[in-house]
Short mmCIF file of N, CA and C in Angstrom, two decimals:
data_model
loop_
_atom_site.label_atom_id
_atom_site.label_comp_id
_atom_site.label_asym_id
_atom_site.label_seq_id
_atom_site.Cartn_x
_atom_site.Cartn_y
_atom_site.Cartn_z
N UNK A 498 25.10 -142.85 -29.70
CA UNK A 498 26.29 -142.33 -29.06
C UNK A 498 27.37 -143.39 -29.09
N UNK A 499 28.49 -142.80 -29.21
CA UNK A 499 29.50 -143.76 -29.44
C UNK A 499 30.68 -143.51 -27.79
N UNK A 500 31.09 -144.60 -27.51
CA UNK A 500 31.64 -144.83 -26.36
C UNK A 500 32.99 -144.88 -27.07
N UNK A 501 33.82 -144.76 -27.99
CA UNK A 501 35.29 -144.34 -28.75
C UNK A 501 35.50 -142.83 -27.80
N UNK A 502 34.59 -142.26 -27.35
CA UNK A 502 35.80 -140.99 -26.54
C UNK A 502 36.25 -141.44 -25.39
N UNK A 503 36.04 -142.18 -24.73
CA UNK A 503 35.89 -142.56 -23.54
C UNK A 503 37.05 -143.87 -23.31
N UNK A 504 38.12 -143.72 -22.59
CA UNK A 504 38.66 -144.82 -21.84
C UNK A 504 38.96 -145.11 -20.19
N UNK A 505 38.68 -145.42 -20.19
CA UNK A 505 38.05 -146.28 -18.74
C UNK A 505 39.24 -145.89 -18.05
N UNK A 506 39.23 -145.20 -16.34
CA UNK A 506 39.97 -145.35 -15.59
C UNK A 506 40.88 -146.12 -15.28
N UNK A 507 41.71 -146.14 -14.95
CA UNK A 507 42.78 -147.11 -14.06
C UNK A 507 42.34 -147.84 -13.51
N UNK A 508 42.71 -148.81 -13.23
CA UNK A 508 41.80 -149.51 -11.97
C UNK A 508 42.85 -150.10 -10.99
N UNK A 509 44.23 -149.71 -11.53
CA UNK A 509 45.31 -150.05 -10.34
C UNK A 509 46.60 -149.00 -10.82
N UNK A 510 46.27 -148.18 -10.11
CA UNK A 510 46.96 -146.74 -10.10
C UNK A 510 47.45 -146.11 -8.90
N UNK A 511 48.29 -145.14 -9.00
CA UNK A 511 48.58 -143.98 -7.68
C UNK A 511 47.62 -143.21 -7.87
N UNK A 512 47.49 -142.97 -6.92
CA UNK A 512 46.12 -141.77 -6.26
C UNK A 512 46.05 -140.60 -7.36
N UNK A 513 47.21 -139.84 -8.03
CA UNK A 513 47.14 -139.40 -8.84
C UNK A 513 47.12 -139.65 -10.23
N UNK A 514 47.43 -140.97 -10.49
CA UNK A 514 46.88 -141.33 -11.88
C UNK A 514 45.32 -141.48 -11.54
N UNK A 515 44.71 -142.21 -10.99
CA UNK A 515 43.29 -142.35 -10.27
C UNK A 515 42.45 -141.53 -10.85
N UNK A 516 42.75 -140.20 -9.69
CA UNK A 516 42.16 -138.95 -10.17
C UNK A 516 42.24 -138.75 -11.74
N UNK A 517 43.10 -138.07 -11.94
CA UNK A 517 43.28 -137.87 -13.15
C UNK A 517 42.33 -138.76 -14.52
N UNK A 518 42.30 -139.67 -14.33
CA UNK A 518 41.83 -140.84 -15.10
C UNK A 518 40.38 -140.93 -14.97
N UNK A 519 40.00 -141.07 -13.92
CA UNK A 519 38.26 -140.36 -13.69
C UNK A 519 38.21 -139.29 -13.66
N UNK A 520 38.84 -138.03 -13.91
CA UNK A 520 38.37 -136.69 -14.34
C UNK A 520 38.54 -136.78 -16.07
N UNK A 521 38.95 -137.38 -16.70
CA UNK A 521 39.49 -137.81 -18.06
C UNK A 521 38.11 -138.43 -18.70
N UNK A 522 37.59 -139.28 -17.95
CA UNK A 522 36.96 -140.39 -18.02
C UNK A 522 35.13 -139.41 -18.14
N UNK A 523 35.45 -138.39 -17.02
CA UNK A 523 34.23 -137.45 -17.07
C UNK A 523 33.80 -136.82 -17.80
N UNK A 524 34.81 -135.94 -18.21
CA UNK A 524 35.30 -134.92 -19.51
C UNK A 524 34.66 -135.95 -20.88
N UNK A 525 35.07 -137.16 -21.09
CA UNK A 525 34.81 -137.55 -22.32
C UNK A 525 33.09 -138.31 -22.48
N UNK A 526 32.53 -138.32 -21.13
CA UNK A 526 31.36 -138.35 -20.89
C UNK A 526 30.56 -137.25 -21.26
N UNK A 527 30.72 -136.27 -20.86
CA UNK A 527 29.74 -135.42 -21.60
C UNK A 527 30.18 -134.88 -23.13
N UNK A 528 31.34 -135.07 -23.22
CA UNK A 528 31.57 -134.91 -25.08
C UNK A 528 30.55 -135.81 -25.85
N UNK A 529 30.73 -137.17 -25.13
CA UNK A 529 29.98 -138.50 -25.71
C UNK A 529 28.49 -138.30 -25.67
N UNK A 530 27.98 -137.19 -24.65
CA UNK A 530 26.37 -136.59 -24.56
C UNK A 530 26.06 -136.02 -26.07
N UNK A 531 26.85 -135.55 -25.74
CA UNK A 531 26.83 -134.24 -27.19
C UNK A 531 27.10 -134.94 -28.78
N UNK A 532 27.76 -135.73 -28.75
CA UNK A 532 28.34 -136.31 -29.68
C UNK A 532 26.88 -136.00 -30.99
N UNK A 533 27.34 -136.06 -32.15
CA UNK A 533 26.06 -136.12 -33.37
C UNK A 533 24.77 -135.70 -33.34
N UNK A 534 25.22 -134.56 -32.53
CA UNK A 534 23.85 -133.59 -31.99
C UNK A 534 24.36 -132.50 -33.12
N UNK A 535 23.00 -131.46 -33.40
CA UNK A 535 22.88 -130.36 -34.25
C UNK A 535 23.11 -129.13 -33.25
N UNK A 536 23.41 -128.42 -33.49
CA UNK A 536 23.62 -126.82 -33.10
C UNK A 536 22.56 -126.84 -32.37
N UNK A 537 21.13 -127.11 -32.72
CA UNK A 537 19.76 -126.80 -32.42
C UNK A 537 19.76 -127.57 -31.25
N UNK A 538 19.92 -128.63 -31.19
CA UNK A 538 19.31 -130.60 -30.77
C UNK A 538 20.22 -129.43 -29.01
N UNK A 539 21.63 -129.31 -29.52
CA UNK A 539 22.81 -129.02 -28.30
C UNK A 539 21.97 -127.56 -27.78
N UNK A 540 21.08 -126.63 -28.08
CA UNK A 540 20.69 -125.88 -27.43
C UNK A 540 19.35 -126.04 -27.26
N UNK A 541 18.60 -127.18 -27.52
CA UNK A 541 17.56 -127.60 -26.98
C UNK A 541 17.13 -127.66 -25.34
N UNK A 542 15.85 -126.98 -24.84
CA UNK A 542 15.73 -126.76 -23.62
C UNK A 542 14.58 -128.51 -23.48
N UNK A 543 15.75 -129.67 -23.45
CA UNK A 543 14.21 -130.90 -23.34
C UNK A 543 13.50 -131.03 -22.44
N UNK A 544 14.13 -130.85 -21.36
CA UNK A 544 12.68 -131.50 -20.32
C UNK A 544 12.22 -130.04 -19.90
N UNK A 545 10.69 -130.13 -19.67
CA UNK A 545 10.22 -128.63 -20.07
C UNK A 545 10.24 -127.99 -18.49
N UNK A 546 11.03 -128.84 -17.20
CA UNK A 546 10.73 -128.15 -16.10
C UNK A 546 12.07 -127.12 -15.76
N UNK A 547 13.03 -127.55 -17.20
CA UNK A 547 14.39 -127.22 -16.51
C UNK A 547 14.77 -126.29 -17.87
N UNK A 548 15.31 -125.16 -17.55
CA UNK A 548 16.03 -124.49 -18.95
C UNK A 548 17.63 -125.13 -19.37
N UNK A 549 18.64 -126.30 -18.59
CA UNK A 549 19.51 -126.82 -18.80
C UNK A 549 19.41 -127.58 -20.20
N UNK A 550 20.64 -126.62 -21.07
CA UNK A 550 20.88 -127.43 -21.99
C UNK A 550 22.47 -128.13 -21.84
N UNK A 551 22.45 -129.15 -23.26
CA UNK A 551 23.72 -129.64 -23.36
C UNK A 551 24.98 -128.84 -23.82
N UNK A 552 24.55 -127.73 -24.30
CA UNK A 552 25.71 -126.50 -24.63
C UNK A 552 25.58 -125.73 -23.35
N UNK A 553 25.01 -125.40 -22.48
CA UNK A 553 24.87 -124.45 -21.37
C UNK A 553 25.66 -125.61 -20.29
N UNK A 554 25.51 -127.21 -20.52
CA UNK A 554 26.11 -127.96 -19.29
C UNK A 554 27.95 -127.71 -19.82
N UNK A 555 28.15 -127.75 -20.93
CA UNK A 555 29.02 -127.87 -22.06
C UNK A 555 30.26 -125.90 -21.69
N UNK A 556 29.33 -125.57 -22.08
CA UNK A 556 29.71 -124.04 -21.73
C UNK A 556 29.90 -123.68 -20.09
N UNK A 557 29.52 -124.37 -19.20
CA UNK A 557 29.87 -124.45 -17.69
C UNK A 557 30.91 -125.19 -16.98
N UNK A 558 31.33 -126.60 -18.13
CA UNK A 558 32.30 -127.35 -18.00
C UNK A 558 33.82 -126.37 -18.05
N UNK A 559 33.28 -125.20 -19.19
CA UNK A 559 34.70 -124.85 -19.59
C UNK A 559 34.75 -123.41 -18.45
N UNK A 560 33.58 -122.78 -17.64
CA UNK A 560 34.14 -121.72 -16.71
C UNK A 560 34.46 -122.61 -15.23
N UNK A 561 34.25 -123.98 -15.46
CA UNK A 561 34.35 -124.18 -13.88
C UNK A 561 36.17 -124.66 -14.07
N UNK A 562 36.33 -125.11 -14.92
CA UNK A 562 37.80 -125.61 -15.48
C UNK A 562 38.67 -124.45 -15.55
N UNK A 563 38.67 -123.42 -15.85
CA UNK A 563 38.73 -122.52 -15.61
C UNK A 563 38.91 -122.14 -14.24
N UNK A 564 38.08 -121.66 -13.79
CA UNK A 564 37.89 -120.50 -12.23
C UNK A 564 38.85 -122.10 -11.29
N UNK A 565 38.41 -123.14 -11.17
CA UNK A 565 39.29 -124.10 -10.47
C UNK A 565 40.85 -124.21 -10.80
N UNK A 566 40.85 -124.33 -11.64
CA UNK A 566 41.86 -124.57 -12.44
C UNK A 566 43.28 -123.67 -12.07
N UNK A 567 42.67 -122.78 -13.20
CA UNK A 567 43.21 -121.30 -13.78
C UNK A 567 43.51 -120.06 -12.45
N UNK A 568 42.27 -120.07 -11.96
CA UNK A 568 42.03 -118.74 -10.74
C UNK A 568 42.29 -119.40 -9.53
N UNK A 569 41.73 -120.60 -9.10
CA UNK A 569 42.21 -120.92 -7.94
C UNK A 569 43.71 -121.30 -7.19
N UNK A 570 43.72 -122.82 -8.69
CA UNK A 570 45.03 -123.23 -8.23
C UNK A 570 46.02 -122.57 -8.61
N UNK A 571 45.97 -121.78 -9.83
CA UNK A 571 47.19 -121.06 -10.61
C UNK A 571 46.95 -119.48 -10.26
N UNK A 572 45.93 -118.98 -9.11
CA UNK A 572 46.24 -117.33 -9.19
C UNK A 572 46.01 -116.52 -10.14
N UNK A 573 45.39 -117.04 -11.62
CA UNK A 573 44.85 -115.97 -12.67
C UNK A 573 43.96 -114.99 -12.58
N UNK A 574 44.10 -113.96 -13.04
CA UNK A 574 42.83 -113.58 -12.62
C UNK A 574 41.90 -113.75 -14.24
N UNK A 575 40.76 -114.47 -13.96
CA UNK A 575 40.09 -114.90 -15.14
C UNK A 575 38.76 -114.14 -15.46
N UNK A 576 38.53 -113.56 -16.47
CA UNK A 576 37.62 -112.82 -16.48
C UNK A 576 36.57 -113.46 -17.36
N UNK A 577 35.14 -113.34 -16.56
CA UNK A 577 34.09 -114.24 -17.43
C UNK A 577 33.89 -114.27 -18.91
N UNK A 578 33.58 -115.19 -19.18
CA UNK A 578 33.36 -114.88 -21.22
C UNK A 578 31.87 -114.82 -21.33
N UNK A 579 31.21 -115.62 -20.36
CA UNK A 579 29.78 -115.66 -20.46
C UNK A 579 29.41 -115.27 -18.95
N UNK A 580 29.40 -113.24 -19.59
CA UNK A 580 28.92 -112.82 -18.44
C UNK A 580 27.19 -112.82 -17.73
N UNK A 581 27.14 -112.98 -16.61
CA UNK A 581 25.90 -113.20 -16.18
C UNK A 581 25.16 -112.67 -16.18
N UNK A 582 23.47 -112.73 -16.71
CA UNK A 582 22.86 -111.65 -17.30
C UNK A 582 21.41 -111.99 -16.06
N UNK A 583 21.14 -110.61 -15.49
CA UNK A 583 20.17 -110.43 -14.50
C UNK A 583 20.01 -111.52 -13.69
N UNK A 584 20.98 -111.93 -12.96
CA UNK A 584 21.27 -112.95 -11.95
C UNK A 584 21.05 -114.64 -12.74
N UNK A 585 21.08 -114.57 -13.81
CA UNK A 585 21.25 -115.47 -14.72
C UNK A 585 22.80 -116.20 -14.78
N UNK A 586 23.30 -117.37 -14.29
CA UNK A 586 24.73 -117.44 -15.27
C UNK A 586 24.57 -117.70 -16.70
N UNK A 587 25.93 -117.11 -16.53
CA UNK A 587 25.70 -116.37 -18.62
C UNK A 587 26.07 -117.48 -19.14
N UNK A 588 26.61 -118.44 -18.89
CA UNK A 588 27.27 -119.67 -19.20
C UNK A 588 26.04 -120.48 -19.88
N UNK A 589 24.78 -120.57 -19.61
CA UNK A 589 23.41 -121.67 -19.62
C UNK A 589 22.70 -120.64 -20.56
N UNK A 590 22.74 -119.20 -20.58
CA UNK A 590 21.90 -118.47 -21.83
C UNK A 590 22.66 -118.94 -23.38
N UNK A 591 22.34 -119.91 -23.71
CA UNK A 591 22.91 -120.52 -25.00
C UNK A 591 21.97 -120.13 -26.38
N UNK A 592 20.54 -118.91 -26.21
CA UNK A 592 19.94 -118.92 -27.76
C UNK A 592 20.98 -118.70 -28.25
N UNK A 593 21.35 -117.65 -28.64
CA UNK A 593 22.50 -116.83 -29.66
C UNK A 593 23.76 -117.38 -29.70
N UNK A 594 24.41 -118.89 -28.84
CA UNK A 594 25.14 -119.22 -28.50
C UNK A 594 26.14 -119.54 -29.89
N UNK A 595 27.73 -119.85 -30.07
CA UNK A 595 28.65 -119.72 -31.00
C UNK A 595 28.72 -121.70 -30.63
N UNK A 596 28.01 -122.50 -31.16
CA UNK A 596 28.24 -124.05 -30.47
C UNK A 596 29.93 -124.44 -31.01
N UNK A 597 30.09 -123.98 -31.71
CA UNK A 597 32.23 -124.56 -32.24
C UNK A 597 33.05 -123.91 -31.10
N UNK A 598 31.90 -122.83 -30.76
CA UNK A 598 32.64 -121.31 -30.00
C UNK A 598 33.15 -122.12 -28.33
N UNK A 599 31.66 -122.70 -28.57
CA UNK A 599 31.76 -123.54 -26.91
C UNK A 599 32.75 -124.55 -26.93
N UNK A 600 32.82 -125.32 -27.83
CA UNK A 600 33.37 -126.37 -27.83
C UNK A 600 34.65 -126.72 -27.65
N UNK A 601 35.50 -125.59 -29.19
CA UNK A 601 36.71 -125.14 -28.62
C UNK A 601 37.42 -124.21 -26.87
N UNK A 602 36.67 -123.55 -26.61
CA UNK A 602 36.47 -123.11 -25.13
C UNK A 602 36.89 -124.12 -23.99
N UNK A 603 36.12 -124.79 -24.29
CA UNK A 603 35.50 -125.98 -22.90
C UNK A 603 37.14 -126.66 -23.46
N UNK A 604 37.19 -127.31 -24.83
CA UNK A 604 38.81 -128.07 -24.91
C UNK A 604 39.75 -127.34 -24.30
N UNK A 605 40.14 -125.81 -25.18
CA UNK A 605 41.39 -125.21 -23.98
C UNK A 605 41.38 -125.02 -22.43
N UNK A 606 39.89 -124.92 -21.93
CA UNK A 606 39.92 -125.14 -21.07
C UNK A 606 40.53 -126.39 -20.28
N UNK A 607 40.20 -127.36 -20.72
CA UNK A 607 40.86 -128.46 -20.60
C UNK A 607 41.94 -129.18 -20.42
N UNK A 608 42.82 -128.21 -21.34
CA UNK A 608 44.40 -128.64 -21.91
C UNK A 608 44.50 -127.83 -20.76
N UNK A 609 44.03 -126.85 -20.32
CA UNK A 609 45.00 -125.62 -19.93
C UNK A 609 44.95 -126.19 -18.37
N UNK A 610 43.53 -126.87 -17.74
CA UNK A 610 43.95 -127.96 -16.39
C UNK A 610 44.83 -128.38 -16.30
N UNK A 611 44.73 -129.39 -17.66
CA UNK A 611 45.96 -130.55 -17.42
C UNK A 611 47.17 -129.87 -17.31
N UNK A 612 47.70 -128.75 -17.85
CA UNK A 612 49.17 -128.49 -17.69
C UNK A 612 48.87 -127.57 -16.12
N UNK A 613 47.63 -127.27 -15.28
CA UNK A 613 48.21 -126.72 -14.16
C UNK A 613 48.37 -127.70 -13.06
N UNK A 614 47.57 -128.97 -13.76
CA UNK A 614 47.62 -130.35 -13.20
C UNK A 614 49.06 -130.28 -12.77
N UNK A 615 49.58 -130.41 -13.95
CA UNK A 615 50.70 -131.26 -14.51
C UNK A 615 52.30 -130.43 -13.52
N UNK A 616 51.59 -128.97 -13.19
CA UNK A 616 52.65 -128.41 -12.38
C UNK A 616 52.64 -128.08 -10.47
N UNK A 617 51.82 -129.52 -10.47
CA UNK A 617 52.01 -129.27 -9.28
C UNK A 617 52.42 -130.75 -9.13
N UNK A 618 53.74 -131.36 -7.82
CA UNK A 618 54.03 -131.89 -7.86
C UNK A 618 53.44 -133.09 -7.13
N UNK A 619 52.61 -132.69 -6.11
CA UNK A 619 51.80 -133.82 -5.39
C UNK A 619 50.91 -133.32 -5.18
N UNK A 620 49.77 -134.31 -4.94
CA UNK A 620 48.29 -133.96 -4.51
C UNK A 620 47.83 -133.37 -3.27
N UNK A 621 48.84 -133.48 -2.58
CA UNK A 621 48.77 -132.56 -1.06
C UNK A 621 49.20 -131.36 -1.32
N UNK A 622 49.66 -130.70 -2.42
CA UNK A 622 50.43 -129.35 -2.31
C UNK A 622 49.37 -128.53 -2.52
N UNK A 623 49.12 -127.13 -1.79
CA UNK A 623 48.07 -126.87 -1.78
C UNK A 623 48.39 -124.79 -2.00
N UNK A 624 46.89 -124.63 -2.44
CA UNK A 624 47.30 -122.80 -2.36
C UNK A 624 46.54 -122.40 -1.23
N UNK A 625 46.72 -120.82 -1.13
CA UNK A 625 45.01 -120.28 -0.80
C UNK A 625 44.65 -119.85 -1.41
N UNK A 626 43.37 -119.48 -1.19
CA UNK A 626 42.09 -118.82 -1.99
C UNK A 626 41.35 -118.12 -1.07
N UNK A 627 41.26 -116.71 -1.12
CA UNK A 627 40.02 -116.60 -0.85
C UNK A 627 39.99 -116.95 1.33
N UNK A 628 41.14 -116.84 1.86
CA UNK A 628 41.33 -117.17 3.27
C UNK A 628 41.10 -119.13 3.43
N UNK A 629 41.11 -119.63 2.26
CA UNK A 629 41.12 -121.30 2.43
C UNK A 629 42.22 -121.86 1.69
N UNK A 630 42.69 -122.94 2.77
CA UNK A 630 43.45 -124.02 1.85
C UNK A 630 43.36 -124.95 1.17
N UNK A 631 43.48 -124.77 -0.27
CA UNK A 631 42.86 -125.74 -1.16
C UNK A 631 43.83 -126.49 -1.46
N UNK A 632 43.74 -127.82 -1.69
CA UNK A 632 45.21 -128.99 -1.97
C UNK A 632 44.37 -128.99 -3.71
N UNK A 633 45.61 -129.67 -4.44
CA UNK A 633 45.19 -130.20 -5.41
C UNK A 633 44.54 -131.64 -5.38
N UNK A 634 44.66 -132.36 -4.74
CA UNK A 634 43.34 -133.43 -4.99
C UNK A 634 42.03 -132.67 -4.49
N UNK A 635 41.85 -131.79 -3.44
CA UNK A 635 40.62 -131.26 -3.44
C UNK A 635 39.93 -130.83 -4.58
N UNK A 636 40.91 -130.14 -5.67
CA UNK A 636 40.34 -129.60 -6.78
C UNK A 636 39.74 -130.91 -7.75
N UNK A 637 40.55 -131.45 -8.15
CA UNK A 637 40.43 -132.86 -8.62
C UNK A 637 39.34 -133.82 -8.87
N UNK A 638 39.24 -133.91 -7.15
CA UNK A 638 37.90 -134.66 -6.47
C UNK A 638 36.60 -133.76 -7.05
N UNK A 639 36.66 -132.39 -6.58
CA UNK A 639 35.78 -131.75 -7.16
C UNK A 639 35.28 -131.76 -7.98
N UNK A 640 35.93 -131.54 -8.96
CA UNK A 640 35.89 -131.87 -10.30
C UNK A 640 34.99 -133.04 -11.19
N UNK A 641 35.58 -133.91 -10.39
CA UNK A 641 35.22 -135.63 -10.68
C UNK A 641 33.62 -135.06 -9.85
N UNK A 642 33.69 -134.83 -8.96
CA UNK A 642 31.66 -134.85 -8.69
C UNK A 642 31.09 -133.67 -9.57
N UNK A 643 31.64 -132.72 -9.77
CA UNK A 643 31.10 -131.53 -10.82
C UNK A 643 31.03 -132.47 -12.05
N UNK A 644 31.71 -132.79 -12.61
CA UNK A 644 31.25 -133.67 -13.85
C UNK A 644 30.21 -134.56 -13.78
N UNK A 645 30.21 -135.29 -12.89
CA UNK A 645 29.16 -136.57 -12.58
C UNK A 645 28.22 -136.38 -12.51
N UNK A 646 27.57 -135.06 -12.08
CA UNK A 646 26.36 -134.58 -11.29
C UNK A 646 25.78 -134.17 -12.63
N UNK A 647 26.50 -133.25 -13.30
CA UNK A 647 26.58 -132.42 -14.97
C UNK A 647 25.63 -133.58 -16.00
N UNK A 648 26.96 -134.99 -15.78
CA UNK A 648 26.44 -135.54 -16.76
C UNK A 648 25.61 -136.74 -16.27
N UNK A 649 25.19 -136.39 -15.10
CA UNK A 649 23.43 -136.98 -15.56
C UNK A 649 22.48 -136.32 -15.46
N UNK A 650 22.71 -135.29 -15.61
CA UNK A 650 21.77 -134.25 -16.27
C UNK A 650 21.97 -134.37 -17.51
N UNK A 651 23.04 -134.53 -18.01
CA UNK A 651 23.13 -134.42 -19.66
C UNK A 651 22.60 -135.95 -20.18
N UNK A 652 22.79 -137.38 -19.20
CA UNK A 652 21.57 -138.23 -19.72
C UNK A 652 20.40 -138.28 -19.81
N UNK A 653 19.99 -137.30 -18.95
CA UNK A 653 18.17 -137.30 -18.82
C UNK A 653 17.80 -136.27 -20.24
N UNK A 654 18.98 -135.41 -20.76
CA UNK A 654 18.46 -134.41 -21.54
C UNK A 654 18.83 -135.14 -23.10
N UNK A 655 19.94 -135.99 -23.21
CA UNK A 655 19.96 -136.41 -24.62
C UNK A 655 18.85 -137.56 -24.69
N UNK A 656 18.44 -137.98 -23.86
CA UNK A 656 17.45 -138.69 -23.79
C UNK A 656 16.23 -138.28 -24.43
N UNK A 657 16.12 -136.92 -23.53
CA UNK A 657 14.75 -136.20 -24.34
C UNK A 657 14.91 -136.25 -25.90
N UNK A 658 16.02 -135.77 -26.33
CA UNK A 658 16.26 -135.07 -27.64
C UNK A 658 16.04 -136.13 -28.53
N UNK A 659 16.82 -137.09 -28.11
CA UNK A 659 16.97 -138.30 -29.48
C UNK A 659 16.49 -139.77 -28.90
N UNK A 660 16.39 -139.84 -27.60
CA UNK A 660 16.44 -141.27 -27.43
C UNK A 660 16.84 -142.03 -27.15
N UNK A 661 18.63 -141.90 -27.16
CA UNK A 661 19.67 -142.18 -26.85
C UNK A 661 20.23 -142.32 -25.37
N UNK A 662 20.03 -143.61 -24.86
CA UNK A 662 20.81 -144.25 -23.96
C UNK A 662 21.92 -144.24 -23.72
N UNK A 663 22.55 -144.22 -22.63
CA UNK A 663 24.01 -145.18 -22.09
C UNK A 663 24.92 -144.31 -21.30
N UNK A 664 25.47 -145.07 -20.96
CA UNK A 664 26.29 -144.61 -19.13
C UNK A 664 26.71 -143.56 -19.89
#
């Protein structure tokens, strides 16, 4: 695995470069999981107690970026792509999965944060949802532990696959 996707947080920033920079920093962490994996290797079920793969962690990156993102902070109404099959999320059923399909997905997903990022003017400005007030650093923060949690699951699993170490 190569550490070239990945540049290191701020380490003397405003609260919103901060964020931003460790959600950046997350995002290119689990790309870097995936990195020079096969179609197969990325829908590999490795450790045999868990059905989590690296396209199903991969394919969840891009509905939670999304539904946070898109539906919460911006009011879309977003309709699933990987609908959920017999109390299954459809997001983690990856046999038949499209892996370019995911990949590109999870990126627009991505871009499409950063510009709802990008339109809100401070980290205290906040919507509702759902009868709650959500600020945008709440989403943010979120985010930053949804990734973290993701991708060490995605170290214990490229591990299985190939062998391959590192933060």
């Amino acid at each position: 695995m190569s550490d070239e996707l990945r540049i290191l947080p701020c380490k003397v920033a405003d609260e919103h470069t901060s964020l931003a920079s460790f959600l950046e920093y997350q995002r290119a962490t689990l790309a870097m999981k995936c990195q020079g994996l096969s179609g197969e290797q990325l829908k590999a079920r490795a450790v045999p107690t868990s059905d989590l793969t690296l396209l199903g962690l991969v394919r969840h990156a891009a509905v939670v970026e999304t539904i946070w993102f898109c539906r919460v902070l911006n009011g879309e109404q977003v309709t699933p792509r990987w609908p959920d099959v017999d109390g299954l999320c459809g997001e983690f059923l990856v046999d038949d999965a499209d892996v370019d399909e995911a990949f590109t997905l999870w990126q627009e997903a991505c871009k499409g944060s950063r510009t709802v990022t990008d339109g809100f003017a401070s980290l205290d400005d906040t919507v509702e949802f759902r009868g709650e007030t959500i600020s945008l650093r709440y989403v943010l923060t979120h985010m930053i532990e949804e990734y973290a949690r993701h991708n060490g699951h995605a170290d214990l699993l490229r591990e299985a696959i190939d062998g391959a170490v590192g933060e």
